[in-house]
mmCIF file of C-alpha atoms in Angstrom:
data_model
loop_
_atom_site.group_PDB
_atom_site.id
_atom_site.type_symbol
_atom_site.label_atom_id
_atom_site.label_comp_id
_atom_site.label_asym_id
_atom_site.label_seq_id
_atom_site.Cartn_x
_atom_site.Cartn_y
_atom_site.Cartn_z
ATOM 1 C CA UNK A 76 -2.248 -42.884 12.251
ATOM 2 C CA UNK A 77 -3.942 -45.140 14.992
ATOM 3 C CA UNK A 78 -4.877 -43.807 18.269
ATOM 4 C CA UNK A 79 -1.437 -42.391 20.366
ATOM 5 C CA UNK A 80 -2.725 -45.508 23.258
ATOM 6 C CA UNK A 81 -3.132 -48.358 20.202
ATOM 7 C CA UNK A 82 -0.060 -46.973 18.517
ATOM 8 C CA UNK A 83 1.897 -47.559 21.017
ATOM 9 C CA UNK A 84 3.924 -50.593 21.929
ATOM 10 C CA UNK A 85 3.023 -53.492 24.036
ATOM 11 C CA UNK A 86 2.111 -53.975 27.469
ATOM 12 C CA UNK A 87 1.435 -49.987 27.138
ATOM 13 C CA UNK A 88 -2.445 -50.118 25.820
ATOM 14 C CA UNK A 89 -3.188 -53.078 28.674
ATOM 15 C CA UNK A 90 -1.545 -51.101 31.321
ATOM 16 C CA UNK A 91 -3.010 -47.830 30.339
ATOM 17 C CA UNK A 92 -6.598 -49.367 30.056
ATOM 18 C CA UNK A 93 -6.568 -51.441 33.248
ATOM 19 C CA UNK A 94 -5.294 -48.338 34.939
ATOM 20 C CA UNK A 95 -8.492 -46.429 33.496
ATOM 21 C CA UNK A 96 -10.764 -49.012 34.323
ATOM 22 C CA UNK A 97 -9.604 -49.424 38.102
ATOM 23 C CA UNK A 98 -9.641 -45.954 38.453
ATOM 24 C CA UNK A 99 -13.410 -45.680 37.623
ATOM 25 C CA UNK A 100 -14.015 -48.901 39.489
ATOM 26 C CA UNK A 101 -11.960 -47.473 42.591
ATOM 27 C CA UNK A 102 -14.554 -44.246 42.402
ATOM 28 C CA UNK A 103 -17.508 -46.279 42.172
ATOM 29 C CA UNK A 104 -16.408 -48.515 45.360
ATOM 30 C CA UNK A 105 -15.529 -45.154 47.210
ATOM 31 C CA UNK A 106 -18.733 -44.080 47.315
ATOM 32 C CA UNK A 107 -20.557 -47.471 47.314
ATOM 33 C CA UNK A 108 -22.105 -49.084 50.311
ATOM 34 C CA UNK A 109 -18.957 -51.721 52.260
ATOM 35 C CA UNK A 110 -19.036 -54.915 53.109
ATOM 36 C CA UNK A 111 -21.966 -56.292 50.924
ATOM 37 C CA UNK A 112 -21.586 -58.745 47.989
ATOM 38 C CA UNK A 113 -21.259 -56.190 45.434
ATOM 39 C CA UNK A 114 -18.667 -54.219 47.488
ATOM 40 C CA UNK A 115 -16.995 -58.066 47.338
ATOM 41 C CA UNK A 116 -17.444 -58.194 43.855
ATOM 42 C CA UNK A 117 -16.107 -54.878 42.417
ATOM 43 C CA UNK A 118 -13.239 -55.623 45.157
ATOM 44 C CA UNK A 119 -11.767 -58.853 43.617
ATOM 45 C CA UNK A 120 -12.052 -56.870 39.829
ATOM 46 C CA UNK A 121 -10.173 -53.815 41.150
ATOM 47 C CA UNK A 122 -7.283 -56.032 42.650
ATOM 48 C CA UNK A 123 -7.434 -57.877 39.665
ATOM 49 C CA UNK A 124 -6.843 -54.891 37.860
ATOM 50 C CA UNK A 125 -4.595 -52.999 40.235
ATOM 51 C CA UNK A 126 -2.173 -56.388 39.675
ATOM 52 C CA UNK A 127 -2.507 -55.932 36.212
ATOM 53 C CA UNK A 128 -1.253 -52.691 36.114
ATOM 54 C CA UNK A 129 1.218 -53.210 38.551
ATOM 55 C CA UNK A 130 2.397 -56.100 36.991
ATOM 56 C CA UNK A 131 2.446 -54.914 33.514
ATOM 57 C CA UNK A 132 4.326 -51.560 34.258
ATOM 58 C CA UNK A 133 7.637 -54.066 34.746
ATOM 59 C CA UNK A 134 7.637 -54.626 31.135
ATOM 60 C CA UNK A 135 7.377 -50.983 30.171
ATOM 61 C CA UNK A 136 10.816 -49.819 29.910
ATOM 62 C CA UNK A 137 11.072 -46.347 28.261
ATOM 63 C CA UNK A 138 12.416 -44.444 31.794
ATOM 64 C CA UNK A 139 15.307 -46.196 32.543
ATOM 65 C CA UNK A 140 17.113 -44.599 35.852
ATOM 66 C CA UNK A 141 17.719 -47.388 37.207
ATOM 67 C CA UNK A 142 19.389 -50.032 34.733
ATOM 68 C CA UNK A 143 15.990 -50.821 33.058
ATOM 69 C CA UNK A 144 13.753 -49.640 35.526
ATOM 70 C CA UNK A 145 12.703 -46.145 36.790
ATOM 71 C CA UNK A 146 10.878 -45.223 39.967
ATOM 72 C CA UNK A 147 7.780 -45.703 39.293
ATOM 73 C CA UNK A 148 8.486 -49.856 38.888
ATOM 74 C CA UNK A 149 8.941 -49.303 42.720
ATOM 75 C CA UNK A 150 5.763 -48.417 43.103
ATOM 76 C CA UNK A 151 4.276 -51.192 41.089
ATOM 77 C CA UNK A 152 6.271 -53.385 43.826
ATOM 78 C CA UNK A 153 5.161 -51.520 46.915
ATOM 79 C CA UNK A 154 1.293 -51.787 44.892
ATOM 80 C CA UNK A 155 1.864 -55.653 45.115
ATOM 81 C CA UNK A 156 2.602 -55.486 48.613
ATOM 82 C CA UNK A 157 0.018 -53.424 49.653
ATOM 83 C CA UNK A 158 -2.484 -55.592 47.687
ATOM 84 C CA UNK A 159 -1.507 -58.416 49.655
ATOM 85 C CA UNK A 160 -1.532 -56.974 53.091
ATOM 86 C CA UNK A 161 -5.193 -55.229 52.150
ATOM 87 C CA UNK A 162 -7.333 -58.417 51.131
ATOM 88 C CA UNK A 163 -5.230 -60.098 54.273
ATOM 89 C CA UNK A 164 -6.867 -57.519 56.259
ATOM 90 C CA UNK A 165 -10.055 -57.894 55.192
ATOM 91 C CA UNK A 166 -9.937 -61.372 55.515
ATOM 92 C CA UNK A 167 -8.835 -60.680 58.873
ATOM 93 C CA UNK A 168 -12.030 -58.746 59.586
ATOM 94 C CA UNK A 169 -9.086 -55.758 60.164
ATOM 95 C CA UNK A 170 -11.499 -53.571 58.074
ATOM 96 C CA UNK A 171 -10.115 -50.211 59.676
ATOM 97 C CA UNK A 172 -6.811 -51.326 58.033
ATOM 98 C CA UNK A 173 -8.015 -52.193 54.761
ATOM 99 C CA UNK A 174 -9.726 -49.041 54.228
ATOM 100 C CA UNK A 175 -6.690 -47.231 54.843
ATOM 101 C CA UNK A 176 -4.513 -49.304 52.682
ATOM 102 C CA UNK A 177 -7.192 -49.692 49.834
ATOM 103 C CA UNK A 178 -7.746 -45.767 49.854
ATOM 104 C CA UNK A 179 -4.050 -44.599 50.038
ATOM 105 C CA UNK A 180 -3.049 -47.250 47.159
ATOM 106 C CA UNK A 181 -6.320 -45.633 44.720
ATOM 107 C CA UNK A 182 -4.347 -42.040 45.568
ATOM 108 C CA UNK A 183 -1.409 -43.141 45.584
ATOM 109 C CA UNK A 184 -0.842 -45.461 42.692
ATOM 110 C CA UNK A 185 -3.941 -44.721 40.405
ATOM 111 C CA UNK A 186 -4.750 -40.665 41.086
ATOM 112 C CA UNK A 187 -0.711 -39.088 41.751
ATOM 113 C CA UNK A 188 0.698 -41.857 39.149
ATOM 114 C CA UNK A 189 -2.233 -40.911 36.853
ATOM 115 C CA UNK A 190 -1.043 -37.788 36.863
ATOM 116 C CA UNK A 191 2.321 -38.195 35.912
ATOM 117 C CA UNK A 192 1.124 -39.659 32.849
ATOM 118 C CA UNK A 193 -0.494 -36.447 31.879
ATOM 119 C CA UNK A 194 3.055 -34.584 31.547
ATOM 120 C CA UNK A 195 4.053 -33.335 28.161
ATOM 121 C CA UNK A 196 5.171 -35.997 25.690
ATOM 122 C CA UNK A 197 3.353 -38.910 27.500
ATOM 123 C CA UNK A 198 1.221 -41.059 25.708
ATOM 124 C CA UNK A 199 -1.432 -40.212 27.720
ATOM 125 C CA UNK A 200 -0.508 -36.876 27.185
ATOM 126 C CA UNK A 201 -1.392 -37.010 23.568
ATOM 127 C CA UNK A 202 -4.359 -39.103 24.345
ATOM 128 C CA UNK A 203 -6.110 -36.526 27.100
ATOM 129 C CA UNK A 204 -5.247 -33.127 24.927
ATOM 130 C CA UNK A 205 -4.830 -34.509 21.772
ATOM 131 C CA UNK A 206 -1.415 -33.208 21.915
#
């Protein structure tokens, strides 16, 4: 048997490892210096990612409570959004508001959705306890 994450059918692995890797790359801008190049930098790749996983999650269909889609496919939405209105802000030199949004969307959509994914008979349940 492969690993649970490998096993497991596609966009799964993609949106389970860009999820990982913007969730270290969110922890190492935290508590990085702002507004220099490599605060830039590690900026564009954790959007990148954070689009990724947004946008991959609407092909994972396995909750369905709402036709096809569940709740959680409303927060890859309101992630897209929020994405948007962030680098705006930035751009904007709004920097107060960027902070905010960029911090609540790493809590909100990486560390409580991460969570989730660590109930009994998730794959990343299996993959975290071997279970």
């Amino acid at each position: 048997m492969m690993h649970p994450l490998f096993d497991a059918a596609a966009p799964i692995p993609l949106h389970a490892l860009a999820a990982m890797a913007a969730t270290l790359l969110g922890a190492v801008q935290l508590v990085l210096p702002k507004g220099g190049f490599l605060h830039i930098v590690m900026g564009r790749l954790w959007v990148a990612g954070m689009a990724v996983v947004a946008i991959s999650s609407f092909f994972i269909l396995e909750i369905r409570l709402l036709g096809p889609f569940s709740p959680i496919h409303g927060l890859s939405l309101f992630t897209l959004v929020v994405l948007v209105y962030a680098v705006q802000a930035a751009r904007r030199g709004r920097i107060a508001a960027h902070r905010k949004a960029m911090i609540r969307l790493y809590c909100l959509s990486l560390l409580l959705a991460g969570a989730f994914t660590l109930l009994p008979g998730r794959i990343m349940h299996q993959v975290v306890f071997g279970v």
